[in-house]
Structure formats: structure tokens, C-alpha cells
Short mmCIF file of C-alpha atoms and ligand atoms in Angstrom, two decimals:
data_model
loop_
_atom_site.label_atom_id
_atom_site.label_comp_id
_atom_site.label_asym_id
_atom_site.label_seq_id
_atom_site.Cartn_x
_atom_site.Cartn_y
_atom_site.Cartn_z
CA UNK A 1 5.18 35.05 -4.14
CA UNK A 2 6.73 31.43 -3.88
CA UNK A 3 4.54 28.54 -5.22
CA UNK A 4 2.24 26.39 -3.56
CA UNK A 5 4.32 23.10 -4.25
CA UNK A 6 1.18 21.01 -2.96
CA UNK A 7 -1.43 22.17 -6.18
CA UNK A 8 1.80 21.39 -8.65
CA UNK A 9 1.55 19.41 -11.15
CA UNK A 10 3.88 15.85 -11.63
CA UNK A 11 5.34 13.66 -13.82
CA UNK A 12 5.28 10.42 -12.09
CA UNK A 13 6.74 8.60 -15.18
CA UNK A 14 5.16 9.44 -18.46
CA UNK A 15 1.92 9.86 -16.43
CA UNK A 16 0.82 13.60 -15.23
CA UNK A 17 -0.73 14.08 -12.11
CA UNK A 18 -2.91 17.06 -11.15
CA UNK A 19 -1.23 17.60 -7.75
CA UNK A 20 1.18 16.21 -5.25
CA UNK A 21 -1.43 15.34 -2.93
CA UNK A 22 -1.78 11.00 -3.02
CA UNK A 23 -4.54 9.25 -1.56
CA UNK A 24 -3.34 6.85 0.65
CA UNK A 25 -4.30 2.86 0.49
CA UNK A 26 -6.74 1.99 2.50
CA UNK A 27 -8.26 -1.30 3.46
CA UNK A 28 -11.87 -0.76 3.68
CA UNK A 29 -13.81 -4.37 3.81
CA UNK A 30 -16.48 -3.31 1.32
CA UNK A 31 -15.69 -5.70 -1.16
CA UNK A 32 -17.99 -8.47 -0.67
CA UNK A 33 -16.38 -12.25 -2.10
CA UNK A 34 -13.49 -10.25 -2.99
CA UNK A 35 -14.75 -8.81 -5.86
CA UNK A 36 -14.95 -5.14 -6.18
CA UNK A 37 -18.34 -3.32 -6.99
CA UNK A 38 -20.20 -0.20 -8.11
CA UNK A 39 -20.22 1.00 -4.64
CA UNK A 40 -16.65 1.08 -4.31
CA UNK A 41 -16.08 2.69 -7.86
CA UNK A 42 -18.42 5.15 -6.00
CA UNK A 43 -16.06 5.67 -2.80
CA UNK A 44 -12.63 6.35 -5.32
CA UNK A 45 -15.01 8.60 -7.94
CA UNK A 46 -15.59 10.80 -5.03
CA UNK A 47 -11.73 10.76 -4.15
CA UNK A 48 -10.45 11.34 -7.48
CA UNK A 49 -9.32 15.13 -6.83
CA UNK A 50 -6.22 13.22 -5.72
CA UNK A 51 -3.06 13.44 -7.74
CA UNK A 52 -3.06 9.97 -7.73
CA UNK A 53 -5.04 7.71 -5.72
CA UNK A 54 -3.68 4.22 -4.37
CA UNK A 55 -6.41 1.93 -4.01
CA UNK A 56 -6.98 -0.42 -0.94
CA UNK A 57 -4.78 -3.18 -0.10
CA UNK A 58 -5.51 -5.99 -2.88
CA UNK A 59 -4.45 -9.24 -2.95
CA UNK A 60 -2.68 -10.46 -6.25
CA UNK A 61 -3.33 -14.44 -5.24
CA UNK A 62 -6.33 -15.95 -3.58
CA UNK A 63 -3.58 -16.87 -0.45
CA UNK A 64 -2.72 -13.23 -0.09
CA UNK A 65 -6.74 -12.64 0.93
CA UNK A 66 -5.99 -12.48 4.51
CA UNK A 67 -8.43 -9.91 5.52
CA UNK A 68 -12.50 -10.04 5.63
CA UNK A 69 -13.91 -9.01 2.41
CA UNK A 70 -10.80 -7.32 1.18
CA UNK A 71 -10.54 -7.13 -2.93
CA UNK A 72 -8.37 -9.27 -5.14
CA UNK A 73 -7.35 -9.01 -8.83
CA UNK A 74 -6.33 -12.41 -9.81
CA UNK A 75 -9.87 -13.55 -11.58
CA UNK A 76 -11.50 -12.08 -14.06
CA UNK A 77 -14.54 -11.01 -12.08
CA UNK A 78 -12.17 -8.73 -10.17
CA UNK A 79 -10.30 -7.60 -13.34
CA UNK A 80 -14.12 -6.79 -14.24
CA UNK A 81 -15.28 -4.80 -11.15
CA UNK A 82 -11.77 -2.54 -10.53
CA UNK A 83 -12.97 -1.43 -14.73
CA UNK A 84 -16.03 0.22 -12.50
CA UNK A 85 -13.40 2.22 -10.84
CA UNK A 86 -10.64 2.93 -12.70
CA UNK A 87 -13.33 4.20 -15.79
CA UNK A 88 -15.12 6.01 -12.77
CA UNK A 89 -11.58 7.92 -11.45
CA UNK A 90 -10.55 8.74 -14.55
CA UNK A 91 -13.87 10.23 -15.97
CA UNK A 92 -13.49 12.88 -12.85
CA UNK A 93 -9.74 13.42 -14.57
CA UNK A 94 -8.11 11.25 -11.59
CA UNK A 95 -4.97 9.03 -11.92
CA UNK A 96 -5.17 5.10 -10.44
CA UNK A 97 -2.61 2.69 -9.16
CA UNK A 98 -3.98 -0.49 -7.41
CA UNK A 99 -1.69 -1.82 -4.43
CA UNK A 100 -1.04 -5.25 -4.57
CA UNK A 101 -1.10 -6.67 -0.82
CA UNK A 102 -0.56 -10.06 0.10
CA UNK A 103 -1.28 -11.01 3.67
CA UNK A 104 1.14 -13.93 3.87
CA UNK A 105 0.73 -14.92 8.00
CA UNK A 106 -1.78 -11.81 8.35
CA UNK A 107 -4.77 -13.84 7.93
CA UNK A 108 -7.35 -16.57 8.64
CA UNK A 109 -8.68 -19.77 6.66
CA UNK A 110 -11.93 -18.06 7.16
CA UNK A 111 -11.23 -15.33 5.05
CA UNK A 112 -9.48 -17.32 2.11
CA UNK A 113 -11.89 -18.74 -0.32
CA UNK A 114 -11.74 -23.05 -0.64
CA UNK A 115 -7.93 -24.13 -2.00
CA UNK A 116 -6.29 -21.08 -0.37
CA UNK A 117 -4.36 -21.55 2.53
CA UNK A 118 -2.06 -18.46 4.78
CA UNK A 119 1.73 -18.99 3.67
CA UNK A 120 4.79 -16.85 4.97
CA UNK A 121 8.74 -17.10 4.65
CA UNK A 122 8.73 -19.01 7.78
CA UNK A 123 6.35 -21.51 9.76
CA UNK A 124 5.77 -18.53 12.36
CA UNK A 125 2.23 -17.32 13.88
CA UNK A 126 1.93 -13.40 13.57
CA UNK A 127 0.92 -12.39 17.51
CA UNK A 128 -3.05 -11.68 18.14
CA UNK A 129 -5.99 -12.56 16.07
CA UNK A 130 -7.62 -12.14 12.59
CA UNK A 131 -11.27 -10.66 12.77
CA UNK A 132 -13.20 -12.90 10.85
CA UNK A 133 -17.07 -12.87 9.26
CA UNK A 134 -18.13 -15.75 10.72
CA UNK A 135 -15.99 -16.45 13.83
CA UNK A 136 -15.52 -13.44 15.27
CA UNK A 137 -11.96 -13.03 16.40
CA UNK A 138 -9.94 -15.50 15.86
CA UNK A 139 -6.47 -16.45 16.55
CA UNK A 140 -3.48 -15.52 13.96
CA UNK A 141 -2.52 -19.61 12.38
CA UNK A 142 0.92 -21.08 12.20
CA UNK A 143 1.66 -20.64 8.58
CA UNK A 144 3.13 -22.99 6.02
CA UNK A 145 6.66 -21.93 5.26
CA UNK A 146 7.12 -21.08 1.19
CA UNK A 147 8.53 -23.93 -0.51
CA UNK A 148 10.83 -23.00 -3.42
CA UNK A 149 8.11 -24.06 -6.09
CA UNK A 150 5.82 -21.44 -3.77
CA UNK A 151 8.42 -18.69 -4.38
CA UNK A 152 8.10 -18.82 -7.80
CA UNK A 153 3.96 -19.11 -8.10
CA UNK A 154 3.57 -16.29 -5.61
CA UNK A 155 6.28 -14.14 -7.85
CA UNK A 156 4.12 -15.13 -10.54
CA UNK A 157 1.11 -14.34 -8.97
CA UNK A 158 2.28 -10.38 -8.80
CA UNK A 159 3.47 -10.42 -11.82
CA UNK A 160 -0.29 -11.70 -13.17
CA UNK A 161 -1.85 -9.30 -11.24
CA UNK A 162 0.35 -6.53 -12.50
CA UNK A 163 -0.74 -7.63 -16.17
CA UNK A 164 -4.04 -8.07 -15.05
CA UNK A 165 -4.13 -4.25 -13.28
CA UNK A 166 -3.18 -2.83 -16.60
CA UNK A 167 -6.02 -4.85 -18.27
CA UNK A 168 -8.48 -3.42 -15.61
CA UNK A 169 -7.46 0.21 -16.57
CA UNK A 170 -5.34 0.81 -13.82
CA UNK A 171 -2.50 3.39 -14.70
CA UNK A 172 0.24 1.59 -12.69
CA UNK A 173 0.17 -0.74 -9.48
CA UNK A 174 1.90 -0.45 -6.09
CA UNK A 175 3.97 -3.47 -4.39
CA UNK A 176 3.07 -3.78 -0.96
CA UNK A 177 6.32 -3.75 0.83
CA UNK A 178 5.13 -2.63 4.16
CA UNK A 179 3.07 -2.96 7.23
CA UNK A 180 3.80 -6.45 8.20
CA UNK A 181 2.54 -8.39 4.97
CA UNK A 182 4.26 -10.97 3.05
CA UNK A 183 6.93 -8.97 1.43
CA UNK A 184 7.76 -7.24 4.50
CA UNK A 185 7.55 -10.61 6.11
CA UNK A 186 10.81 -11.52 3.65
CA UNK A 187 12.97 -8.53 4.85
CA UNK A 188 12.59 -8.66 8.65
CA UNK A 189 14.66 -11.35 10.30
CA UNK A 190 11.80 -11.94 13.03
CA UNK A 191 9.51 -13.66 10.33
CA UNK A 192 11.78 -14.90 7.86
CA UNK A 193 14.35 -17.45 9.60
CA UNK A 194 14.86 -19.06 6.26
CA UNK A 195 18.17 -21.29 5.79
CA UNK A 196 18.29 -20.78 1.83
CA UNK A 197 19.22 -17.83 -0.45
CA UNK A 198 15.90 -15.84 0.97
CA UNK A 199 17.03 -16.13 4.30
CA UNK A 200 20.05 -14.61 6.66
CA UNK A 201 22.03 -12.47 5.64
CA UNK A 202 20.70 -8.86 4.27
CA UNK A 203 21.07 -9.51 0.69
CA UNK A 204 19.38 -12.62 1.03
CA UNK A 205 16.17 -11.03 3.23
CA UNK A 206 15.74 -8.49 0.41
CA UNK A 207 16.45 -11.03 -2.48
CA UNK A 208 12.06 -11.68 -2.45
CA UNK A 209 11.01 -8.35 -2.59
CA UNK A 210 13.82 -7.68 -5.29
CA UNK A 211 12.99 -10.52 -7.41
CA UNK A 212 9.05 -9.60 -7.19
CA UNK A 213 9.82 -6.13 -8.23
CA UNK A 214 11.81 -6.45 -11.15
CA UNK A 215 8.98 -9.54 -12.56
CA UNK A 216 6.75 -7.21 -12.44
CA UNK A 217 8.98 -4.35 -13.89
CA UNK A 218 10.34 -6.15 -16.56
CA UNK A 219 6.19 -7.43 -17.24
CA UNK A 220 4.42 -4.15 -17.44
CA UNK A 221 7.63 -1.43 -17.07
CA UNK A 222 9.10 0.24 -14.69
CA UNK A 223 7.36 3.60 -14.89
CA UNK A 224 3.84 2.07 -13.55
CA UNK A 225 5.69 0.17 -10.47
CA UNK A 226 6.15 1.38 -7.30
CA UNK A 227 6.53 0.04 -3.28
CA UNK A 228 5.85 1.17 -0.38
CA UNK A 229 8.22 0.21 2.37
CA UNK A 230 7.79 1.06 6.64
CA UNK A 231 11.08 1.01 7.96
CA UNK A 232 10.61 0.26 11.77
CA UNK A 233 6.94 -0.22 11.36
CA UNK A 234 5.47 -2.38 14.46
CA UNK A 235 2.19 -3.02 12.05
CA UNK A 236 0.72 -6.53 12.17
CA UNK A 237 3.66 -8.41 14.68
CA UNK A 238 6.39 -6.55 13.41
CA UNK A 239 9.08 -5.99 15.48
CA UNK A 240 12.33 -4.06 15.63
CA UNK A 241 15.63 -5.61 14.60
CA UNK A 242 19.20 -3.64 14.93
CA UNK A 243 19.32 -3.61 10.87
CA UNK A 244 16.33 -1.94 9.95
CA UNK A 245 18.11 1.03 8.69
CA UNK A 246 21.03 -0.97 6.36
CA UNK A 247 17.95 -3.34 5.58
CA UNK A 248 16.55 -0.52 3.91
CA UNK A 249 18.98 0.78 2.50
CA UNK A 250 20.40 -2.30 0.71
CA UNK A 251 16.66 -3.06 -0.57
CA UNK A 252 16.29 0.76 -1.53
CA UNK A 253 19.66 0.47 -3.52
CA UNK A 254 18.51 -2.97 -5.10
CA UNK A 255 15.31 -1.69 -6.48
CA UNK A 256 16.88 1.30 -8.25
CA UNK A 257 18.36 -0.94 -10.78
CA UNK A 258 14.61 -2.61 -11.47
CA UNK A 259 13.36 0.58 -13.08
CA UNK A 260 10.38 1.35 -11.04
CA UNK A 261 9.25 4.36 -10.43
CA UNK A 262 8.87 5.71 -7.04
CA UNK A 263 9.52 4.81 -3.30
CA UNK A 264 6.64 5.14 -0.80
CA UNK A 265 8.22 5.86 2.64
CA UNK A 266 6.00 5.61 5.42
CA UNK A 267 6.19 6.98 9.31
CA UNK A 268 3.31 5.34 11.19
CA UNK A 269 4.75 7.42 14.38
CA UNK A 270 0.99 9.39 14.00
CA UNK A 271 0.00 6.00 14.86
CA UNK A 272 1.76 4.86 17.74
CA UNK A 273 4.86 2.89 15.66
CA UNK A 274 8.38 4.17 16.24
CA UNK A 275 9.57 7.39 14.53
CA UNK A 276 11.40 6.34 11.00
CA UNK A 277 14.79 7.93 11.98
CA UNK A 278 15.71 11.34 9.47
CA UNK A 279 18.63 10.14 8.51
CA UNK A 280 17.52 7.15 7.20
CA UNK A 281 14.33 9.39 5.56
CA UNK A 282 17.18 11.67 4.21
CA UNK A 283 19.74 8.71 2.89
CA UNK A 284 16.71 6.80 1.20
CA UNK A 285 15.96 10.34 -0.43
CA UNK A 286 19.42 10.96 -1.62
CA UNK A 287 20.15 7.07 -3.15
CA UNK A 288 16.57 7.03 -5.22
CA UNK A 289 17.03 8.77 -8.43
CA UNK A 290 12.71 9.02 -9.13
CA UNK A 291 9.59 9.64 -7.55
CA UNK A 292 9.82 9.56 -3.82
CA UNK A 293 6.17 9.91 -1.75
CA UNK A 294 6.45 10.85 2.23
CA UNK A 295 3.16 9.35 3.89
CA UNK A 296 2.29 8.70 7.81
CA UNK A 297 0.60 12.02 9.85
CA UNK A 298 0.79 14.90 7.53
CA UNK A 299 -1.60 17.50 7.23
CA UNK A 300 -1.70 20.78 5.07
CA UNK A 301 0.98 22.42 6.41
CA UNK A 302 3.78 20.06 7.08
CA UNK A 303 3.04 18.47 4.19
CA UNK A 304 3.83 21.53 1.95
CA UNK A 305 6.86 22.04 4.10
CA UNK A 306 8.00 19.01 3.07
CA UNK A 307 7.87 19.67 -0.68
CA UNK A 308 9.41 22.77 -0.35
CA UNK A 309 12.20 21.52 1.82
CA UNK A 310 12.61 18.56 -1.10
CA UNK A 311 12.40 15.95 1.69
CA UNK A 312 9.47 14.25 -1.16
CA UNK A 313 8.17 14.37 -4.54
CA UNK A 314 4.34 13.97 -3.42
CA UNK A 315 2.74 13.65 -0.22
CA UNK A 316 0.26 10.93 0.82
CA UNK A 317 -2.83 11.44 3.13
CA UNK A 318 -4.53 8.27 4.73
CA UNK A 319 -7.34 9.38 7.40
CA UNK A 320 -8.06 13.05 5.73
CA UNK A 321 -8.87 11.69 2.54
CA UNK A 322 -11.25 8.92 4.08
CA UNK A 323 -13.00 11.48 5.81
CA UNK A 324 -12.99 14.10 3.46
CA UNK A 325 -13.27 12.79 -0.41
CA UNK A 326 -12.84 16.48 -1.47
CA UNK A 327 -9.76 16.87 0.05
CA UNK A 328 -7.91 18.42 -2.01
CA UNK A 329 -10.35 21.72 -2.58
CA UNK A 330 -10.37 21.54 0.86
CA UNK A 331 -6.67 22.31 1.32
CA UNK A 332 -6.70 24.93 -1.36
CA UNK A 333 -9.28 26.89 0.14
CA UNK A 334 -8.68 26.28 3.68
CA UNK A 335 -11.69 24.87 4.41
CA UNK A 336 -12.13 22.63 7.63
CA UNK A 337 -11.49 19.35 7.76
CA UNK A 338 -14.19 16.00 9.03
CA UNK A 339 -13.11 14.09 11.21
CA UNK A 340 -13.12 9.98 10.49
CA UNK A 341 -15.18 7.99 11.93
CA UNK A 342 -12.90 4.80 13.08
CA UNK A 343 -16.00 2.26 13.93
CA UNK A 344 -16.68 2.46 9.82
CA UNK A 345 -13.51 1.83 8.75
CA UNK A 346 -13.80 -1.52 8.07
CA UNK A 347 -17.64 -2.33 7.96
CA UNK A 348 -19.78 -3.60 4.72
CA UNK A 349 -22.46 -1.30 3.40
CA UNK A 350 -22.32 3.00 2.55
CA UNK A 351 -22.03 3.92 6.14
CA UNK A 352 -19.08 5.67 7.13
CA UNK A 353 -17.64 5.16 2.78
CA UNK A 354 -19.34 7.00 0.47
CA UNK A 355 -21.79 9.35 2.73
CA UNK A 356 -18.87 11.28 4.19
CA UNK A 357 -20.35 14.42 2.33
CA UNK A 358 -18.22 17.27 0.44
CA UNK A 359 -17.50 20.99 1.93
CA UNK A 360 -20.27 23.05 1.68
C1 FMN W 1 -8.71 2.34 7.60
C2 FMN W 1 -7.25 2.23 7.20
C3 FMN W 1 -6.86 1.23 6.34
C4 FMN W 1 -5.52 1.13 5.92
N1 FMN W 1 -5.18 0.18 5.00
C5 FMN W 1 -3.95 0.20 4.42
C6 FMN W 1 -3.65 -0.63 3.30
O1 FMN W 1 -4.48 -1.40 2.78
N2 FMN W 1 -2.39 -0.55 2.80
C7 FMN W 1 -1.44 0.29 3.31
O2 FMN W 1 -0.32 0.33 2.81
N3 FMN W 1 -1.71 1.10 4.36
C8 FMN W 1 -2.95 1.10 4.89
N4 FMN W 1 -3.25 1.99 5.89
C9 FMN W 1 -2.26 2.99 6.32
C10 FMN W 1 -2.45 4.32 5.54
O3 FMN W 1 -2.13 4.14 4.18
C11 FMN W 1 -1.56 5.44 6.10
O4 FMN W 1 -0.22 5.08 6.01
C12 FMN W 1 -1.91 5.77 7.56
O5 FMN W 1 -3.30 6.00 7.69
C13 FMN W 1 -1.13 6.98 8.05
O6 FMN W 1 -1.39 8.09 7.24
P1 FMN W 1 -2.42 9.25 7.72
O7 FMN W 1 -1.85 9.79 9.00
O8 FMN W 1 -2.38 10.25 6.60
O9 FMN W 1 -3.76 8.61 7.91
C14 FMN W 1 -4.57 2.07 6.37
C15 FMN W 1 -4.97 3.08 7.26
C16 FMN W 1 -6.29 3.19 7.65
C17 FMN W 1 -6.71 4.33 8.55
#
């Protein structure tokens, strides 16, 4: 009989992981002034039959708070309340990497806290508008385009809140290279119209992201760093350029030689973004010599067919594992699946985050 590649075990670095099965990030607005609490400790101790969970977007400097009540981890209240969760995930035998997110032009001066104001590569408004506690919807601001002093402090900043994740408990962190958010905001030539050496050309769009990796590489090693990166994502005002693909490939090819661990690869076609190309999947497979997680639609089924085909090391699971915290026992013993509930995915309180209940 061949072997279930999804209930494997994995050596993601010197760490091992139960399973291949990763719980996605997931922004979920619970944590009131940014500071993560005992509920939330609650909401990953229930998830922690993950291989490894990812924790919610979480923003490494108080400009990268672009969202309502999202967490951060650049004080030491919030170094204080993630302790409640990674102590929490790892006393149910769980493995924990925050993922740093900064919003860059995703955001609102609502949401920042006083001093903090919404930077990006370039003086350019994201489309829409930012939901906001006490405005409602609001539309997205022009942002201030990074000086070369803010370069530096924001490169800083992730390297801080690496240090700062390790402090907390956290076995490794996550760079947020996706989804429309500052770093992604560096690669794609629609936000970042920069005339320096972070600006142009492909080497230079990737040069951020590259830099920001290897800080924090070099500050807490390579084998607790990872990104995750959305090649033709249309996430937050992203929108499609004709070098997506050698984009990715140059950056992919740049970040082997930081050390970090894994790539995060995901297809938000489930979602309504453009397909991510195979080819590109299948080059970006080839060129990274560690981890590699698929993420973006997959269920059960397709997501063991991807182990076994090799097309990823582990598979992440967004919406299933929101829905259902035991997800994993779910999957092993073929057990139906709940259904998320989408008007709680972002509101404060227990409702719709820690009541989803387990099989049975
Ligand atoms: C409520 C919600 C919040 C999300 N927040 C984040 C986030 O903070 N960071 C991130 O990288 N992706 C975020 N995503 C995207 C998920 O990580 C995942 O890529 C997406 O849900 C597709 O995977 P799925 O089909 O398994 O759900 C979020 C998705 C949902 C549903």
C-alpha cells in the first residue's frame, strides 16, 4: 500500500512537523489595540493539529498596521500576548511561525495608532477603501513614498520583529511577500515607480524584498525564515504586469542564497485571481533547493496528489482550517467538512473564531 504523504512527518529545518498539512495565515480582526490575547491563543490551541500553523497577518512596525484590529509584534505587550499562543500551540504538540505583514498603502490613519502614518515604494493610492472602526469605509490614502532613511528603519523593523518572534516563543516567522502588501508593493512595477536602486529594472524591484530577507536571515537564521510570494495575485490593487513570471523567478533565485527555509507559493485562482501559470509553479519548484508549501484551493484530495506528484513539500489550507480547527483528524478519517462562515471572518468577539466546534 503506498503512503499517505499528507499524515508524514517533516523536517522543515531542524524543526519536525507532525504532518504536511499548514494552516494558512489568516487575518482575523480579533486583536483588539493590536495586541494579541487569551482568546486568540484560544483560536490557534484549537488549530494546533496542524503541521505547522502560520499565524495571522502581523505587522512588524506600527506603519505596517493597516488593517482594523490586526496584531503587531513590535512592543513588548505584543511580544507578551503571542507567549499566550505560542506556549498554548505547543502544549497541544503544534509547531508556530508568525507572518510578518506590513500593509504599506493597504491601510487607513484610522487604523494606525498616533505617530504612524501608511508608507509604500511609491506616492500611489491602492484602488477602493479601507474598512475602518470608526469611519466605516473609507477611502484607500495617497501614501508617502519611502525615503532612503525609511528603507532602512522598515528593514530594521522586520528584522526586530524577527528577534522579537523568537523571544515570544515563536519557532520561526514568515515574510509577507504576497497579496498586495508592502513587500509585494516593491516587486510589482504598478506600485513601485521608484527612480533609485529599488526601482526599474527587475533586479532593482526585488532588491527590497531581498535585502529584508537576508536581515532577517542573517538575525535569527535561515532555517526559521520563510516568504510567501502570489505571483499574478490581483489581491489588494494588484495588477498584472508582462514580467510577473521572470519577476519571480529572479526574486526566487535571489532568496536561495539568503538561507531561508522554504517558499510559500500561492494560487488565489479558488478566489477569483488569475491561475499562477504551471510552468512557472514547476520552474520555482525546480530552482528552490528547501521547503516548498503549495497553498490557494486545495482540499483532501488534490492536496495529497500534489505531494505525491512532488509538485510541494507541505500543503497549506486557509478556509478549511478556519472552519474546522480539527482539521487534520478530519482528513484522516474522512469525516465531513463545516463550512465557513464569511460574515465572521473579520469581526471582534468568539463568534464565528473559537465556537466553530470539533467533529463529533
Ligand atoms: C479570512 C481570511 C484572511 C486571510 N488573511 C491572510 C493573511 O493575513 N495573510 C495571508 O498571506 N493570506 C491571508 N489569506 C489568504 C489565505 O492564507 C489563503 O491563501 C486563501 O484563503 C486561499 O486558501 P484556501 O483556499 O485554502 O482558503 C486570508 C484568507 C482568508 C479567508
Amino acid at each position: 500500500m503506498s503512503k499517505n504523504h499528507l499524515f508524514s512527518s517533516f523536517s522543515l529545518g531542524g524543526i519536525t512537523l507532525g504532518n504536511r498539512a499548514v494552516m494558512a495565515p489568516m487575518t482575523r480582526s480579533r486583536a483588539e489595540g493590536n495586541v494579541p490575547n487569551a482568546l486568540m491563543a484560544e483560536y490557534y490551541r484549537q488549530r494546533a493539529g496542524a503541521g505547522l500553523v502560520l499565524t495571522e497577518g502581523t505587522s512588524p512596525s506600527p506603519n505596517g498596521l493597516g488593517y482594523a484590529r490586526i496584531p503587531g509584534i513590535f512592543n513588548e505587550a505584543q511580544v507578551a500576548g503571542w507567549k499566550k499562543t505560542t506556549a498554548a500551540v505547543h502544549a497541544a504538540g503544534g509547531r508556530i511561525f508568525v507572518q510578518l505583514m506590513h500593509t504599506g498603502r493597504v491601510g487607513h490613519p484610522s487604523n494606525l495608532p498616533p505617530g504612524a502614518e501608511i508608507i509604500a515604494p511609491s506616492a500611489i493610492a491602492a484602488p477602493g477603501e479601507m474598512y475602518t472602526d470608526q469611519r466605516g469605509m473609507q477611502p484607500h490614502p495617497v501614501p508617502r513614498a519611502m525615503t532612503a532613511a525609511d528603507l532602512v528603519k522598515t528593514r530594521e523593523e522586520f528584522v526586530q520583529a524577527a528577534k522579537n518572534a523568537l523571544a515570544a516563543g515563536f519557532d520561526g516567522v514568515e515574510l509577507h511577500g504576497a497579496n498586495g502588501y508592502l513587500l509585494e508593493q516593491f516587486i510589482n512595477p504598478h506600485t513601485n515607480q521608484r527612480t533609485d536602486a529599488y526601482g526599474g529594472t527587475i533586479e532593482n524591484r526585488i532588491r527590497f524584498v531581498v535585502e529584508v530577507a537576508r536581515a532577517v536571515s542573517e538575525a535569527i537564521g535561515g532555517d526559521r525564515v520563510g516568504i510567501r510570494l502570489s505571483p499574478h495575485g490581483a489581491n489588494a490593487g494588484m495588477t498584472a504586469y508582462d514580467e510577473t513570471d521572470a519577476t519571480h523567478l529572479a526574486l526566487v533565485r535571489a532568496l536561495v542564497e539568503t538561507g531561508i527555509q522554504y517558499i510559500h507559493v500561492v494560487d488565489h485562482s479558488a478566489m477569483g485571481a488569475p491561475p499562477v501559470p504551471e510552468a512557472l509553479k514547476i520552474v520555482l519548484r525546480q530552482v528552490w533547493p528547501r521547503a516548498y508549501i503549495a497553498s490557494g484551493g486545495f482540499d483532501r484530495a488534490t492536496g495529497e496528489t500534489a505531494l505525491r506528484e512532488g509538485r510541494a513539500d507541505l500543503i497549506a489550507f486557509g478556509r478549511p482550517f478556519l472552519a474546522n480547527p480539527d482539521l487534520v483528524r478530519r482528513f484522516e478519517e474522512e469525516l465531513t467538512l463545516a463550512v465557513p462562515e464569511f460574515a465572521t471572518f473579520y469581526t471582534p468577539g468568539p463568534k464565528g473564531y473559537t465556537d466553530y466546534p470539533v467533529h463529533g
